[in-house]
Coordinates of C-alpha atoms (C1' of nucleotides) in Angstrom, one line a residue:
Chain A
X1 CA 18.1 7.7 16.6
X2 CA 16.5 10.0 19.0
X3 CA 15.1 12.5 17.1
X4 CA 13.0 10.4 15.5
X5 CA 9.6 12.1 14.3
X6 CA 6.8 12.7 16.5
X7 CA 4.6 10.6 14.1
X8 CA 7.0 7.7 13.8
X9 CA 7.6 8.0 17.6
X10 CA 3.7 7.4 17.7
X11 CA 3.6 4.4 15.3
X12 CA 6.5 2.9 17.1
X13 CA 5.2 2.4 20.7
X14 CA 1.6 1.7 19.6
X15 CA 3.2 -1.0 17.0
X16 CA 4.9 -2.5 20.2
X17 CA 2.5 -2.3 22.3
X18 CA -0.1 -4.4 20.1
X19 CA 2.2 -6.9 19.4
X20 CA 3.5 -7.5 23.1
X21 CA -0.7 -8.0 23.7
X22 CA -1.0 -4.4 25.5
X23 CA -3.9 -3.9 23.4
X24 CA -5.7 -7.4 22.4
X25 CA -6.8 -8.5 19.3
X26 CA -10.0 -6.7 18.7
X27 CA -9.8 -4.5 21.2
X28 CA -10.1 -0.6 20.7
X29 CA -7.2 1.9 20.7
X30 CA -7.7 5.0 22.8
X31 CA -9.5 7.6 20.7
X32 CA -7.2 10.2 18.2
X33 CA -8.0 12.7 20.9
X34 CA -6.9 10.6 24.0
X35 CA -4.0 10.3 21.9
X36 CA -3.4 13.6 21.2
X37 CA -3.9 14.4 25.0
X38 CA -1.6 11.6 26.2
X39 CA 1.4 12.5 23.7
X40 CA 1.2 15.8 23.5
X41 CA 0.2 16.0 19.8
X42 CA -2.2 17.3 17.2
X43 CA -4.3 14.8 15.3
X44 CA -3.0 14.9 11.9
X45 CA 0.3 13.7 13.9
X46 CA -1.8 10.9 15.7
X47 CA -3.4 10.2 12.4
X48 CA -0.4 10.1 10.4
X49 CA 0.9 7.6 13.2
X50 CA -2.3 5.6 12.8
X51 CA -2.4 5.7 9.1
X52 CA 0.9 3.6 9.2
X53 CA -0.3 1.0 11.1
X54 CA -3.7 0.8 9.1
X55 CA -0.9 0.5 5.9
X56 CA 0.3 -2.1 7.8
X57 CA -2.3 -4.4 8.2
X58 CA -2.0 -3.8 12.6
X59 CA -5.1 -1.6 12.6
X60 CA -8.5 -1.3 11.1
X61 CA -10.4 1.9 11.3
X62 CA -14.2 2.7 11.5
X63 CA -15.5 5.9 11.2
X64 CA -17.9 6.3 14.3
X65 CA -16.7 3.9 16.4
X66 CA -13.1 3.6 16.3
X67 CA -9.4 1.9 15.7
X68 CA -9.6 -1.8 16.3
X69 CA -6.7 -4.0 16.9
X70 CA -6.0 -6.5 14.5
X71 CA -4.1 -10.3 14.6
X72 CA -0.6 -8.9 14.3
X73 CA 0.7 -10.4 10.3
X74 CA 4.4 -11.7 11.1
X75 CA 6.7 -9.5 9.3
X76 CA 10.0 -10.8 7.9
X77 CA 11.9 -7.2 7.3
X78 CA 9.6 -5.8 4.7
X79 CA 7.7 -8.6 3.7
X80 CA 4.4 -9.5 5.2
X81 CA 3.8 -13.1 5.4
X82 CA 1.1 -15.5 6.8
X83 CA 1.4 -18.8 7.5
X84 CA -0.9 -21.9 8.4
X85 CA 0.3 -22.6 11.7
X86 CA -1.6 -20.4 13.9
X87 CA 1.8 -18.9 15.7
X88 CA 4.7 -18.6 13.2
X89 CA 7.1 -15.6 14.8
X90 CA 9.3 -13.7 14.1
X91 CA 11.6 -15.8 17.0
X92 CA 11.6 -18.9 14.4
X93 CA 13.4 -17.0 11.7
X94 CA 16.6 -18.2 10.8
X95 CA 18.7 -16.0 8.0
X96 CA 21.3 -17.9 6.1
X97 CA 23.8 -15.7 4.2
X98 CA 24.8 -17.6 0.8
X99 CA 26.8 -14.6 -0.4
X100 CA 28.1 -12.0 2.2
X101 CA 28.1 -8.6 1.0
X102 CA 30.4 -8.0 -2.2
X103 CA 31.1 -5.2 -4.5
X104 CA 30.9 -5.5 -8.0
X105 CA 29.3 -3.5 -11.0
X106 CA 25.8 -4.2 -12.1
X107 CA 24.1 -7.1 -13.8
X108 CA 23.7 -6.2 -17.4
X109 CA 20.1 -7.0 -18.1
X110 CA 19.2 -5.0 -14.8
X111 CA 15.1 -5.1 -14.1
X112 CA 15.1 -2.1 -13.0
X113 CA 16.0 1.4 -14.3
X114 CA 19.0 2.6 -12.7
X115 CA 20.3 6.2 -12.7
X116 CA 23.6 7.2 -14.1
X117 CA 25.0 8.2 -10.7
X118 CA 24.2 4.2 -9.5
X119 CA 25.7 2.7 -12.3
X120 CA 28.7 4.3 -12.6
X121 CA 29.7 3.5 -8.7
X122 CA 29.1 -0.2 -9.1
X123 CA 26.9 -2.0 -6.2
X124 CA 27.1 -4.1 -3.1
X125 CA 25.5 -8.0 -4.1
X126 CA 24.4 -10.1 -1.5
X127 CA 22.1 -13.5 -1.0
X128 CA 20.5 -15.1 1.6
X129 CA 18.1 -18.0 2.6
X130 CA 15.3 -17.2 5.2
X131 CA 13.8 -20.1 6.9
X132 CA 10.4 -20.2 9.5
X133 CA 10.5 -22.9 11.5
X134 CA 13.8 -24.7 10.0
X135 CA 12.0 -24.5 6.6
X136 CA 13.0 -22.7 3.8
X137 CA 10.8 -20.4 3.2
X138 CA 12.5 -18.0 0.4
X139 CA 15.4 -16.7 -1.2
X140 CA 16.3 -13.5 -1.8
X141 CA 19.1 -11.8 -4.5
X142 CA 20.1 -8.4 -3.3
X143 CA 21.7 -5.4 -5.4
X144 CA 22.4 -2.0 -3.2
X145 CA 24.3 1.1 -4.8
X146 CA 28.1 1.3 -3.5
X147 CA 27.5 5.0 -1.7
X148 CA 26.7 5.9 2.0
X149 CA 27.3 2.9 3.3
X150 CA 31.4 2.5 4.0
X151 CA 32.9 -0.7 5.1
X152 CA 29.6 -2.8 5.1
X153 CA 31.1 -5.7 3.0
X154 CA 33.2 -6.1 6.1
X155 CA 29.5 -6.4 8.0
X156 CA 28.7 -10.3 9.3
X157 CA 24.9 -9.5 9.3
X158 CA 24.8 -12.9 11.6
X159 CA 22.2 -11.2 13.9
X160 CA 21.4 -7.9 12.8
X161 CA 18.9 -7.5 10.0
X162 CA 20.2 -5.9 6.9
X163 CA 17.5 -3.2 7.4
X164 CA 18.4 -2.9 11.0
X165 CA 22.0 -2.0 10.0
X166 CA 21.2 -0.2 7.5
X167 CA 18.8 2.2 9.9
X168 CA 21.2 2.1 12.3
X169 CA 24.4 2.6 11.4
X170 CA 23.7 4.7 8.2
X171 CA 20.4 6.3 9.3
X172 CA 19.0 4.9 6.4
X173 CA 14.9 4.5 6.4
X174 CA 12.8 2.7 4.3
X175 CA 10.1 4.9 3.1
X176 CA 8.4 2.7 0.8
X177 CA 8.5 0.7 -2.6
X178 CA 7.0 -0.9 -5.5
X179 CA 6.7 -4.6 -6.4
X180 CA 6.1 -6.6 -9.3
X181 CA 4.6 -10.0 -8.6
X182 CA 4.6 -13.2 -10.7
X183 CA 3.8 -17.4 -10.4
X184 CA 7.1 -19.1 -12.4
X185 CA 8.2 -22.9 -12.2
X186 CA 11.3 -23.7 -9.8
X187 CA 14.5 -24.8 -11.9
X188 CA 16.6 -27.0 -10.5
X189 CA 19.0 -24.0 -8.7
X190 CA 15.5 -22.2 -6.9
X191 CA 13.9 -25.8 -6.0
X192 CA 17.5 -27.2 -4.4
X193 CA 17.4 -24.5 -2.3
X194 CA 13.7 -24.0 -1.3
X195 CA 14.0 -28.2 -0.8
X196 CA 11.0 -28.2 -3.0
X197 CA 10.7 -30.3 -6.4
X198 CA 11.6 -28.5 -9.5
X199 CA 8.3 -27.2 -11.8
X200 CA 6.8 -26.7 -8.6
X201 CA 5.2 -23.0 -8.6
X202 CA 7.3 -20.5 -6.4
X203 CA 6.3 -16.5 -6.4
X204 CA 8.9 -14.4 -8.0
X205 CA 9.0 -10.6 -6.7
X206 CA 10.8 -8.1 -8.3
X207 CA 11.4 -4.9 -5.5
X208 CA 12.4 -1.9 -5.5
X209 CA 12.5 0.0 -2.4
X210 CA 13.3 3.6 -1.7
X211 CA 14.6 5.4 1.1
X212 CA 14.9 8.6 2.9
X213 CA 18.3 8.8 1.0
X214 CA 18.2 10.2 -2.7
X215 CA 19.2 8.5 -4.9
X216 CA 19.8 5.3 -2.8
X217 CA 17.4 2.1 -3.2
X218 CA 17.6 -1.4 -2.3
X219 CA 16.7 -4.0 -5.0
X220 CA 15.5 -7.5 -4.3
X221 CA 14.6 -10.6 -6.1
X222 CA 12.8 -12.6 -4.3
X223 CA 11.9 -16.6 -4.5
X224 CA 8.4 -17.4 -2.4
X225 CA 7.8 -21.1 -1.8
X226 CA 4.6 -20.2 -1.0
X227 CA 3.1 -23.6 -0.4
X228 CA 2.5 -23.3 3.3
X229 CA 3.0 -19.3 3.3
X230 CA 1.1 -16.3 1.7
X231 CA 2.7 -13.0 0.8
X232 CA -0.1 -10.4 2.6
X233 CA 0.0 -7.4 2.2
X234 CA -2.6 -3.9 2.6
X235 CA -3.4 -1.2 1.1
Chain B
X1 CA -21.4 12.3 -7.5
X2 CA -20.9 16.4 -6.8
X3 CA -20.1 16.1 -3.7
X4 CA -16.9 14.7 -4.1
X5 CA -14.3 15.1 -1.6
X6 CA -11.7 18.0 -2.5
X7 CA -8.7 15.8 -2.2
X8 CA -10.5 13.4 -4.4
X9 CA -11.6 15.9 -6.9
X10 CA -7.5 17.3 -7.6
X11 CA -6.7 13.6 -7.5
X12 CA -8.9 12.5 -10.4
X13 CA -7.9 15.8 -11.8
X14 CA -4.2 15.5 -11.9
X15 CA -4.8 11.2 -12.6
X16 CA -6.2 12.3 -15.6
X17 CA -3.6 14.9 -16.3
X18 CA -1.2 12.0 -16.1
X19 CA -2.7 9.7 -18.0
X20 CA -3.8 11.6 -21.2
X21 CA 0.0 13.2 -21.4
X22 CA -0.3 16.7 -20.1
X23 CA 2.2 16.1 -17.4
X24 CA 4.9 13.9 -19.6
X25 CA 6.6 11.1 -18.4
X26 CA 10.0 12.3 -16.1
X27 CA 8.7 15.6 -16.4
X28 CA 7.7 17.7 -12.5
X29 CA 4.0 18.5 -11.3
X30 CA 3.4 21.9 -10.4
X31 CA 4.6 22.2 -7.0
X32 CA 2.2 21.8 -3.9
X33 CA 2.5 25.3 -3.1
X34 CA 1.1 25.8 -7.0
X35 CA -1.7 23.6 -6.7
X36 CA -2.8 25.1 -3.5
X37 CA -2.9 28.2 -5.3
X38 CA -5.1 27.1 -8.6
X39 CA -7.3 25.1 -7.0
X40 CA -7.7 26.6 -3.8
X41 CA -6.6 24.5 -1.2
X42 CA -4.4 24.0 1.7
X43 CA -1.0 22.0 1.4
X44 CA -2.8 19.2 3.7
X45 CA -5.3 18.7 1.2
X46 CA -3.0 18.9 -2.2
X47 CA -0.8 16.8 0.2
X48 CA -3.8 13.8 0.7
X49 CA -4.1 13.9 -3.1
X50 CA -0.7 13.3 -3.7
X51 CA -0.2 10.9 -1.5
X52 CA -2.9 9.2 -3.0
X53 CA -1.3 9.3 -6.5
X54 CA 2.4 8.4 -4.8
X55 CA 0.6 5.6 -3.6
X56 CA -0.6 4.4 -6.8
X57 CA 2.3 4.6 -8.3
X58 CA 1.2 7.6 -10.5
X59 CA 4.0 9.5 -9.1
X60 CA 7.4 9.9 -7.1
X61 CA 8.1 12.6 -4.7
X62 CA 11.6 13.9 -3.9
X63 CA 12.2 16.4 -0.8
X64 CA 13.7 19.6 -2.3
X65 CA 12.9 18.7 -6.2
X66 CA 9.3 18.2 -6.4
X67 CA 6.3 15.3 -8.0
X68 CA 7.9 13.3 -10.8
X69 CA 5.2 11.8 -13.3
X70 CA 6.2 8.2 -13.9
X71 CA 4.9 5.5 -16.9
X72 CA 1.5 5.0 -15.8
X73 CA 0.5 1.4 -14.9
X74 CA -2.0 0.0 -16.3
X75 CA -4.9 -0.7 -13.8
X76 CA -7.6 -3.5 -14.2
X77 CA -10.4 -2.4 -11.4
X78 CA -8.3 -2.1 -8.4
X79 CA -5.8 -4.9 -9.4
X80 CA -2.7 -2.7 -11.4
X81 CA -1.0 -4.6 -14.1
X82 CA 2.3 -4.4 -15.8
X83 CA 2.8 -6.0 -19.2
X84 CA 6.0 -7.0 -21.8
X85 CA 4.4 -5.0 -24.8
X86 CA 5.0 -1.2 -24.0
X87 CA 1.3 -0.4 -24.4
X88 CA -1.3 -2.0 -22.7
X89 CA -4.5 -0.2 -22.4
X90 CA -7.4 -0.5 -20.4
X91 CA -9.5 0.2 -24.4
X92 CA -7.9 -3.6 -24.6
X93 CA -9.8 -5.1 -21.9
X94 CA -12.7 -7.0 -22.3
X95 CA -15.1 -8.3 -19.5
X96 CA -16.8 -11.4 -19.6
X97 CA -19.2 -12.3 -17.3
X98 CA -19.1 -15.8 -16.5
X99 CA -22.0 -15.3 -13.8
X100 CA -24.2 -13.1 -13.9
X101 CA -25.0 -11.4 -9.7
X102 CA -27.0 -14.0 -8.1
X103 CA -28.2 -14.3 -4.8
X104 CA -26.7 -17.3 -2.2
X105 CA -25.9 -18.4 0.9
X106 CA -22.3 -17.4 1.8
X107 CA -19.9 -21.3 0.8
X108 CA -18.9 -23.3 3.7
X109 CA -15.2 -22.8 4.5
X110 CA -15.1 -19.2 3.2
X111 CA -11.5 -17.7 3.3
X112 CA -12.4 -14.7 5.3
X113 CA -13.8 -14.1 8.3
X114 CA -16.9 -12.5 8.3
X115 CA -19.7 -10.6 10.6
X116 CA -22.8 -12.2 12.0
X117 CA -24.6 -9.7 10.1
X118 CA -22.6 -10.3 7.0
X119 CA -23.3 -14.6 7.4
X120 CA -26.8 -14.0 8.0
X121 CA -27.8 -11.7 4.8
X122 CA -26.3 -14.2 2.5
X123 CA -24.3 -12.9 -0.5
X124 CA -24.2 -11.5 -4.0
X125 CA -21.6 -13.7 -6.3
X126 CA -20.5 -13.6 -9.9
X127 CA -17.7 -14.7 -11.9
X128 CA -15.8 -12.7 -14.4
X129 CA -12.7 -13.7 -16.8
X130 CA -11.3 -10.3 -18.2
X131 CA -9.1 -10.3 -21.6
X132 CA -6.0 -7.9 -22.6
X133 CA -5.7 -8.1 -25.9
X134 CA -8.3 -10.8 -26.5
X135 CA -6.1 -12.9 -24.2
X136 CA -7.6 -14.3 -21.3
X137 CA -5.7 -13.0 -18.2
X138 CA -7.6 -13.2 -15.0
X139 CA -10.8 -14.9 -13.8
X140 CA -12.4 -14.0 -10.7
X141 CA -14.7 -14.9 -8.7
X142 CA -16.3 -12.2 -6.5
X143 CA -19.1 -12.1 -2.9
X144 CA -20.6 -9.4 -1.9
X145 CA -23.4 -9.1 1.1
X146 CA -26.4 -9.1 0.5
X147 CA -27.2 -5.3 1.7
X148 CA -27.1 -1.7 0.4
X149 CA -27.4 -3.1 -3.1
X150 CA -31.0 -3.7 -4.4
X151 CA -31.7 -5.0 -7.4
X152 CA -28.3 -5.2 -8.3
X153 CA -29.0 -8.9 -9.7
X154 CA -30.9 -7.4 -12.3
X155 CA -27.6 -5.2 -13.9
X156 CA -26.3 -6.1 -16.4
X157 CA -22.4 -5.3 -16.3
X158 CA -21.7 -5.0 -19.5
X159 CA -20.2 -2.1 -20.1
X160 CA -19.5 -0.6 -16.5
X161 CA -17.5 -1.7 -14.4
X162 CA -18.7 -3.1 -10.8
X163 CA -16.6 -0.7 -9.4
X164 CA -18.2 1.9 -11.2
X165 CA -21.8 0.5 -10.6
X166 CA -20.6 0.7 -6.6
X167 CA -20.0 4.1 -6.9
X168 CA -22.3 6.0 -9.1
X169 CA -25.8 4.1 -8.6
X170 CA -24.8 3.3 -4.6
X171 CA -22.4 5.9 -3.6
X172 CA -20.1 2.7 -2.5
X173 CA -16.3 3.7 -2.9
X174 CA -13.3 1.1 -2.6
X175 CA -11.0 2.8 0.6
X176 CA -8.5 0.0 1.1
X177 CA -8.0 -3.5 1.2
X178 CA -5.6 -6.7 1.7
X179 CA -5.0 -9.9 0.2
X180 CA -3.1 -13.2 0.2
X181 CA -1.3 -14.3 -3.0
X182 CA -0.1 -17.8 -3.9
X183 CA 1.5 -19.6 -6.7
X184 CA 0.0 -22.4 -7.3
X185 CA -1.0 -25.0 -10.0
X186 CA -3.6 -24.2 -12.1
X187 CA -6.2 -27.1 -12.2
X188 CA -8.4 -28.6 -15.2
X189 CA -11.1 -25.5 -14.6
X190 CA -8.8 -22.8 -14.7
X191 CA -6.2 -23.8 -17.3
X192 CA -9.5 -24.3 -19.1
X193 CA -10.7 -20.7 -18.7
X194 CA -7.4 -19.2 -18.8
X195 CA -6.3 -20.8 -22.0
X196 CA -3.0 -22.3 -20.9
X197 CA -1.3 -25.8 -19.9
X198 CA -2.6 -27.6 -16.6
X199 CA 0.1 -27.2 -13.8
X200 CA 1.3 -24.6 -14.7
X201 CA 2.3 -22.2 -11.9
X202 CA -0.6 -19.1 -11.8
X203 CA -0.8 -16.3 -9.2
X204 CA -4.0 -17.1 -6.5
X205 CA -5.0 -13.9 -4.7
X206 CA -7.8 -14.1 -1.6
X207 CA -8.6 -10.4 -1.2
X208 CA -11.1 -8.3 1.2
X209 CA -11.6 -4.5 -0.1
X210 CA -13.2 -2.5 2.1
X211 CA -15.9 0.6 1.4
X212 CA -17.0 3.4 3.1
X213 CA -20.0 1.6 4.3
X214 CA -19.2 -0.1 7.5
X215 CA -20.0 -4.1 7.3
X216 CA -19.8 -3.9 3.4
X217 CA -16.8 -5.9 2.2
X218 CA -15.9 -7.1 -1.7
X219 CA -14.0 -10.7 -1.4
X220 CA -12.5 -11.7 -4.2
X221 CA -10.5 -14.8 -5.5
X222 CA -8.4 -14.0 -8.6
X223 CA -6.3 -16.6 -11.0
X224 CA -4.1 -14.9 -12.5
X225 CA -1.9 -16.0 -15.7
X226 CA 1.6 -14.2 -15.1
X227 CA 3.0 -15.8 -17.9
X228 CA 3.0 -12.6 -19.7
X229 CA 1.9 -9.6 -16.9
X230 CA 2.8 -9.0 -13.8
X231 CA 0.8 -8.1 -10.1
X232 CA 2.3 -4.6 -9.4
X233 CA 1.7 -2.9 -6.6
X234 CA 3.5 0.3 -4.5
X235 CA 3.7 0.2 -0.8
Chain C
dG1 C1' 19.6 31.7 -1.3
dA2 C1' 15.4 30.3 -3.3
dG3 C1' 12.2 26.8 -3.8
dT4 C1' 10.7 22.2 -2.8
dG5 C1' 8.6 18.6 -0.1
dG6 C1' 8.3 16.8 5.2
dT7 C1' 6.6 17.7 9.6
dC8 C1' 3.7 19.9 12.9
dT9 C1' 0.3 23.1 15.5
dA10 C1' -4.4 24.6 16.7
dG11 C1' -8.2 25.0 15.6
dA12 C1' -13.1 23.9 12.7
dC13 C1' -17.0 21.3 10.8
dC14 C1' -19.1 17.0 9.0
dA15 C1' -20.6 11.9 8.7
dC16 C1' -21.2 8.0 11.0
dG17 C1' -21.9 4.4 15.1
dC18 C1' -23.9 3.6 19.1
dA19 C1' -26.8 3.9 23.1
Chain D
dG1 C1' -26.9 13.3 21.7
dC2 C1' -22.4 12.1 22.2
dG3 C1' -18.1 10.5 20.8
dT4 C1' -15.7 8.6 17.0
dG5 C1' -13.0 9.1 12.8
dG6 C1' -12.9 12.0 8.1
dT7 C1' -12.0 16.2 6.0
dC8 C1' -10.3 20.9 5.8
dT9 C1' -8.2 25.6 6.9
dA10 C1' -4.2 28.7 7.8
dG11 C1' -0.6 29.2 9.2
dA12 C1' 4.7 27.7 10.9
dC13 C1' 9.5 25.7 10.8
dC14 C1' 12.7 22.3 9.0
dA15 C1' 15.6 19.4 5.6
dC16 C1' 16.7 18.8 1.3
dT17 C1' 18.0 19.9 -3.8
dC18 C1' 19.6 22.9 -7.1
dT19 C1' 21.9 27.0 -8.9

DNA sequence: GAGTGGTCTAGACCACGCA
DNA sequence: GCGTGGTCTAGACCACTCT
């Protein structure tokens, strides 16, 4: 934990400190080169810092002028979302697990490639409901290879995110991903759980993401009622 | 056009590589060390253009093995698709333009915030519905300010892209973006122009790219029919 | 051990915005 | 004209993968 990188060191405080209202929205970051004076760093550092917040959707760049602040998206772990009441945080999310962490071997009509080395050792399932204000907001299927990550069936997950432990406990990052996005109908099993009607649409993700470990990505299927919620993301 | 940036110049290079099968699928780049070499730049620089492919989804990067080429998606302007059949090609996409650029006053209760500057100018809109495979897949409807673009009401789009009109007769080049997606419904007027049922569920995406000029934004609402494509995007 | 990508330093010049 | 971010050079050391 403490040797994080420079960069990410960076990215982390200025991360906190826009969303704890340090810097307001629309408001100006100190310059790369105040930066660089203040924490001891070059700029492509700074800027690597910066460019992951920009990713992010926290900041917003000019050439000329500067790094503006932006309204802070809500993140729910990886997924960006927006809603229609002005102030939905983090602090309303409630995580139901529907299937604590399990090993068993793959699905057999996978939607994603695996490699040899993750089929062979099987995977840890897992499911759970996320809610934003005591509203089911989506429902996620979750497939992890069974390596590097010892006795975490045995984990509760009750207050720690899953990418939480997984950074903690395992110094496990997540680096990035990839994402394939479709509008489907709710059946009767999706709409039960989302409390919406069935045939009602529902965004369907398909996700890989990838870490800092080889060989060793997290796979998601995600159901988005997104009726009063948007998926945002940047780029 | 000439003066392109040198990142920019080894990552058209190298997209192109990739596309028209000199690096095959699975198979490694030349490392960055390599391309510094042949082209004559620094690891930062080969290392921008990568990250620009990696970001794509072009290509994977693995610490200690090198630039893996992946199955290209196929890209629709800056939207990336993914289809069932194996082979979808951008030679299958047809443009029509439902609108032709007109002059107007910026709507009412537009989705995105925008600049004084931007509100008073007024705006540029037209509508497009693009085919795959003579199959209507997505119909947008696009503003742009009214600035930097003179007599653009007067092109013709029919066999450029607006993308490509941007860039080579403005020097206007896409950096970013961000967008919203929904599922939602699709009404009377788009299962109309999309050639499927009304209600069912279609993708809705409100999306703001962002150029190089300062106060010159592209907003965009898309329907999109996921029936049989999907929104892919890497993160 | 050799080669790869990941991070980082310490400078430089340019294009753009703002006053 | 000044300060900003955007690009670029020319090195360095480290962590990782493969043999």
């Amino acid at each position: 934990m403490e040797q994080m990188h420079q960069y990410r060191k960076l990215y982390e405080l200025l991360r906190e400190h826009i969303l704890s209202g340090v810097y307001a929205e629309g408001s100006l970051l100190p310059s790369e080169n105040e930066l660089c004076a203040t924490y001891g760093m070059t700029r492509p550092t700074v800027r690597h810092a910066l460019d992951t917040l920009v990713k992010e959707g926290m900041i917003l760049k000019q050439q000329g002028k500067g790094s503006i602040v932006r309204k802070p998206p809500q993140n729910i772990g990886i997924l960006s979302i927006e809603g229609t009441a002005s102030a939905i945080g983090v602090r309303y999310l409630k995580t139901d697990i529907l299937q604590k962490p399990v090993a068993k071997m793959w699905p057999e009509n996978f939607a994603f490639e695996l490699s040899e080395a993750e089929r062979d050792l099987g995977c840890i399932y897992l499911e759970r409901l996320r809610f934003v204000e005591d509203v089911p907001v989506f429902y996620d299927i979750n497939h992890l290879p069974n390596i590097y990550i010892p006795r975490i069936t045995a984990r509760s997950f009750e207050n720690k995110s899953l990418f939480e432990i997984l950074r903690q406990e395992y110094q496990i990052e997540i680096l990035g991903g990839e994402q394939k996005l479709k509008a489907i109908k709710a059946d009767s099993k999706i709409s039960g759980l989302l409390k919406i009607q069935e045939e009602q649409p529902v965004l369907y993700i398909e996700r890989k993401l990838t870490t800092n470990k080889a060989g060793f990505s997290i796979y998601s299927t995600i159901y988005f009622n997104s009726e009063k919620h948007s998926i945002f993301g940047s780029f």
